[in-house]
C-alpha positions in Angstrom: 0.0 0.0 0.0 2.8 2.4 0.9 4.4 1.8 -2.5 1.2 2.5 -4.4 0.5 5.7 -2.4 4.0 6.9 -3.1 3.9 5.9 -6.7 0.8 8.1 -7.3 2.8 11.1 -6.1 5.9 10.2 -8.0 4.0 9.5 -11.2 2.9 13.1 -11.5 6.6 14.1 -11.6 7.8 11.0 -13.5 5.4 11.4 -16.3 7.1 14.6 -17.4 10.5 13.1 -17.2 9.9 9.8 -19.1 10.9 9.5 -22.7 7.8 10.6 -24.6 6.9 11.5 -28.1 5.3 14.7 -29.1 3.7 14.8 -32.5 3.0 18.1 -34.3 1.9 18.8 -37.8 4.2 20.7 -40.0 2.4 23.6 -41.7 3.9 23.4 -45.1 4.3 26.3 -47.5 4.4 24.0 -50.4 8.0 23.0 -50.2 9.6 20.2 -48.2 13.0 21.6 -47.6 14.8 21.4 -44.2 12.8 18.4 -43.0 14.3 16.0 -40.5 15.6 12.6 -41.7 13.2 9.8 -42.0 10.6 8.4 -44.4 6.9 9.1 -45.2 6.5 5.5 -46.1 3.8 4.3 -48.5 1.5 6.7 -50.4 -1.6 7.6 -48.4 -1.0 5.0 -45.6 2.5 6.2 -44.8 3.9 4.1 -41.9 0.6 3.7 -40.1 0.6 -0.1 -40.4 4.0 -0.4 -38.8 3.0 2.0 -36.0 -0.4 0.5 -35.2 0.4 -3.2 -35.5 3.9 -3.2 -34.2 5.2 -2.2 -30.8 5.3 1.7 -30.5 8.6 1.5 -28.6 10.2 -0.5 -31.4 8.7 1.8 -34.1 10.4 4.8 -32.4 13.5 3.0 -31.3 14.3 1.6 -34.7 13.9 5.0 -36.4 16.0 6.7 -33.7 18.8 4.3 -34.5 18.3 4.5 -38.3 17.8 8.3 -38.7 18.4 10.4 -35.6 18.2 10.0 -31.8 16.8 13.5 -31.6 14.1 13.8 -34.3 12.8 12.0 -37.4 9.9 12.4 -39.8 7.2 9.9 -40.6 3.6 9.7 -41.7 1.0 8.3 -39.4 -2.8 8.2 -39.7 -2.6 10.5 -42.7 -0.5 13.1 -41.0 3.0 14.1 -42.0 4.7 14.0 -38.5 7.9 14.9 -36.8 8.8 12.8 -33.8 10.9 14.6 -31.2 12.8 12.3 -28.8 14.8 12.8 -25.7 14.9 15.4 -22.9 16.7 18.1 -24.8 14.2 17.9 -27.6 11.3 18.0 -25.2 12.8 21.0 -23.4 13.2 22.8 -26.7 9.6 21.9 -27.7 7.9 23.0 -24.5 10.0 26.1 -24.0 8.9 27.3 -27.5 5.2 26.6 -27.2 3.2 29.3 -29.0 6.5 30.6 -30.5 7.9 28.0 -32.9 5.2 25.4 -32.2 1.5 25.5 -32.0 -0.9 22.8 -30.9 -2.2 20.5 -33.5 -4.8 17.8 -32.8 -4.8 14.8 -35.1 -8.1 14.4 -37.0 -9.4 11.4 -34.9 -9.0 13.6 -31.7 -10.7 16.5 -33.4 -13.7 14.3 -34.3 -13.9 12.8 -30.8 -13.4 16.0 -28.7 -15.0 18.7 -30.9 -18.6 17.5 -31.4 -19.8 21.0 -30.6 -18.1 22.3 -33.8 -19.1 19.4 -36.1 -22.7 19.8 -35.0 -22.9 23.4 -36.1 -25.6 24.0 -38.7 -23.3 25.6 -41.2 -19.5 26.2 -41.1 -18.3 29.8 -41.2 -16.4 31.1 -44.2 -12.7 30.1 -44.4 -10.6 32.4 -42.3 -7.4 32.5 -40.4 -7.5 30.1 -37.4 -7.9 31.7 -34.0 -4.9 31.9 -31.7 -4.5 28.7 -29.7 -4.5 30.8 -26.6 -8.1 31.7 -27.3 -9.1 28.1 -27.1 -7.2 27.2 -24.0 -7.5 30.4 -22.1 -10.5 29.3 -20.1 -8.8 26.1 -19.1 -5.6 27.9 -18.0 -7.2 30.8 -16.3 -8.3 29.4 -12.9 -5.6 30.2 -10.3 -5.7 26.7 -8.9 -4.0 25.3 -12.0 -0.7 27.0 -11.1 1.9 24.7 -9.6 1.9 26.5 -6.2 -1.8 26.3 -6.0 -2.0 22.6 -7.0 0.1 21.8 -3.9 -3.1 22.5 -1.8 -4.7 19.5 -3.4 -2.0 17.0 -2.3 -3.8 16.3 1.0 -7.1 15.6 -0.7 -5.3 13.4 -3.3 -3.6 11.4 -0.6 -6.9 10.9 1.3 -8.7 9.7 -1.8 -5.9 7.4 -2.7 -5.8 5.9 0.8 -9.6 5.4 0.6 -9.4 3.7 -2.8 -6.6 1.4 -1.6 -8.7 0.3 1.3 -11.7 -0.4 -0.9 -9.8 -2.4 -3.5 -7.0 -4.0 -1.5 -8.3 -5.0 1.9 -8.9 -8.7 2.3 -7.2 -9.6 -1.0 -4.0 -11.4 -1.6 -3.6 -10.2 -5.2 -4.7 -7.2 -7.2 -4.2 -6.2 -10.8 -2.1 -3.1 -10.7 -3.1 -1.4 -14.0 -6.9 -1.6 -13.6 -6.5 -0.3 -10.1 -4.3 2.5 -11.3 -6.9 3.5 -13.9 -9.7 3.5 -11.3 -7.7 5.7 -8.9 -6.5 8.1 -11.6 -10.0 8.5 -12.9 -11.4 9.0 -9.4 -8.9 11.8 -8.8 -9.6 13.4 -12.1 -13.3 13.3 -11.6 -13.0 14.7 -8.1 -10.7 17.7 -8.9 -11.9 18.5 -12.4 -15.7 18.1 -11.8 -16.3 17.6 -8.1 -17.7 14.1 -8.6 -17.6 11.8 -5.6 -19.8 8.9 -6.7 -17.7 5.7 -7.1 -20.4 3.9 -9.1 -20.7 6.8 -11.5 -16.9 6.8 -12.1 -16.8 3.0 -12.4 -19.2 3.2 -15.4 -16.8 5.5 -17.2 -13.6 3.5 -17.0 -14.2 1.3 -20.0 -15.4 4.2 -22.1 -12.2 6.1 -21.4 -10.2 3.1 -22.4 -12.0 2.9 -25.7 -11.4 6.7 -26.4 -7.7 6.4 -25.5 -7.3 3.7 -28.2 -9.5 5.4 -30.7 -7.6 8.7 -30.5 -4.8 7.0 -32.5 -6.8 5.0 -35.0 -7.8 5.4 -38.6 -11.1 7.3 -39.0 -13.4 4.5 -40.1 -16.7 5.0 -38.5 -18.1 1.5 -39.3 -19.4 -0.9 -36.7 -16.6 -3.1 -35.4 -13.8 -0.6 -36.0 -11.7 1.0 -33.2 -12.8 4.5 -34.2 -16.5 3.5 -34.2 -16.1 2.1 -30.7 -14.4 5.2 -29.5 -17.1 7.4 -31.0 -19.8 5.5 -29.1 -17.7 5.7 -25.9 -17.3 9.5 -26.4 -21.1 9.9 -26.9 -21.7 7.9 -23.7 -19.3 10.0 -21.7 -20.6 13.2 -23.2 -24.2 12.3 -22.2 -23.0 11.7 -18.6 -21.0 14.9 -18.5 -24.0 16.9 -19.7 -25.9 15.5 -16.7 -23.1 16.5 -14.4 -23.1 20.0 -15.9 -26.8 20.5 -15.2 -26.3 19.2 -11.6 -23.3 21.5 -11.2 -25.3 24.5 -12.4 -28.1 23.7 -10.0 -25.7 23.4 -7.1 -24.0 26.7 -8.0 -27.4 28.4 -8.1 -27.8 27.5 -4.4 -24.5 29.0 -3.5 -22.2 26.0 -3.7 -18.5 27.0 -3.9 -16.6 26.8 -7.2 -13.7 24.5 -6.4 -13.2 22.7 -9.6 -12.4 23.4 -13.3 -16.0 22.5 -14.4 -17.4 25.3 -12.3 -15.0 27.9 -13.8 -15.8 26.7 -17.3 -19.6 27.1 -16.7 -19.2 30.8 -15.6 -16.4 31.7 -18.0 -17.3 34.1 -20.8 -15.7 35.1 -24.1 -14.8 38.7 -25.0 -18.4 39.2 -26.2 -19.7 38.1 -22.8 -21.2 34.8 -24.0 -21.0 31.7 -22.0 -19.6 28.4 -23.3 -22.3 26.1 -24.7 -22.8 23.0 -22.5 -21.7 20.7 -25.3 -18.4 22.6 -25.6 -17.9 22.4 -21.8 -18.5 18.7 -21.9 -16.0 18.1 -24.8 -13.3 20.2 -23.1 -13.8 18.4 -19.7 -13.7 15.1 -21.5 -10.4 16.1 -23.2 -8.9 17.1 -19.9 -9.8 13.9 -18.2 -8.5 11.7 -21.1 -5.2 13.7 -21.2 -4.5 12.9 -17.5 -6.0 9.4 -17.5 -4.0 6.7 -19.4 -0.6 8.3 -19.2 -0.6 8.7 -15.4 -2.2 5.3 -14.8 0.4 3.6 -17.1 3.2 5.4 -15.2 1.9 4.3 -11.9 1.5 0.7 -13.0 5.1 0.6 -14.5 6.5 2.2 -11.4 4.9 -0.5 -9.2 6.3 -3.2 -11.5 9.8 -1.9 -11.4 9.8 -1.2 -7.7 8.4 -4.7 -7.1 11.3 -6.1 -9.1 13.9 -4.2 -7.0 13.6 -5.3 -3.4 16.3 -2.9 -2.2 14.4 0.1 -3.6 11.1 -1.3 -2.2 12.6 -1.7 1.3 14.0 1.8 1.2 10.6 3.2 0.2 8.9 1.4 3.1 11.5 2.7 5.5 11.0 6.3 4.2 14.6 6.4 2.9 14.8 8.6 -0.2 18.6 8.4 -0.6 18.5 6.2 -3.7 
């Protein structure tokens, strides 16, 4: 239990230090000069087959060895993509956000998390895309998203984690780490993003979030039986639940309930014209936030438990509270 509780705290730090991949779309001006080494693969499909049906770590590792350990180009899911690897590349990337890089969401993600746009009656005339900061301003605005403010939630996170551990571990000799990690991560996200404290409500959402996580990196084929179709159905189910949560939150706020979560701030936030965000947009943005912090953190926790369990000397130091590793 002690290892799991500690791993949840460490995961929030470790997830930003692990070797990750950041995909961004190159906005081409018509030429393809000064591109990183690599290959776009087959026409249309690119290297999608190798990426989806092989091991992602091998896909990346093989190309890092063949082309560059820092960056290489490829084509995945119809998108010409640059893959940035290693801590130096990540530092360069995130220190130049909104300068040299802008956020680009692959088309499967746009379809899953932007239903409020695709359901519009008629699209507006083509125009320059709005600044990315306009779209994310509402999410970043609340003061409690700052690192120093987030520290206030550590006590609550620890209490919820301990509670979940008692529920799922007591009286059992064995437990599957990854499913438990997902349940605890989703419980924390629902509590601090939306103020949801109903375990049964959260349990209903776990499988849906799993389907969305897989569907975000799939080929857009909305036919029964396909991964994307399953993800679309899961997103619709979550969106329906979130719309109910939003209505409940509005009713609670009308009675004077405090605004202590991101959902409350999104409900009352207005654009420069003084208009409130439509409920469908709020639901999609909240769903995106929860998904972003769900699978990655849960996976990190599970792997941390695995590696600590395979290293008795580290495990014993953790139990003794010795952090001199």
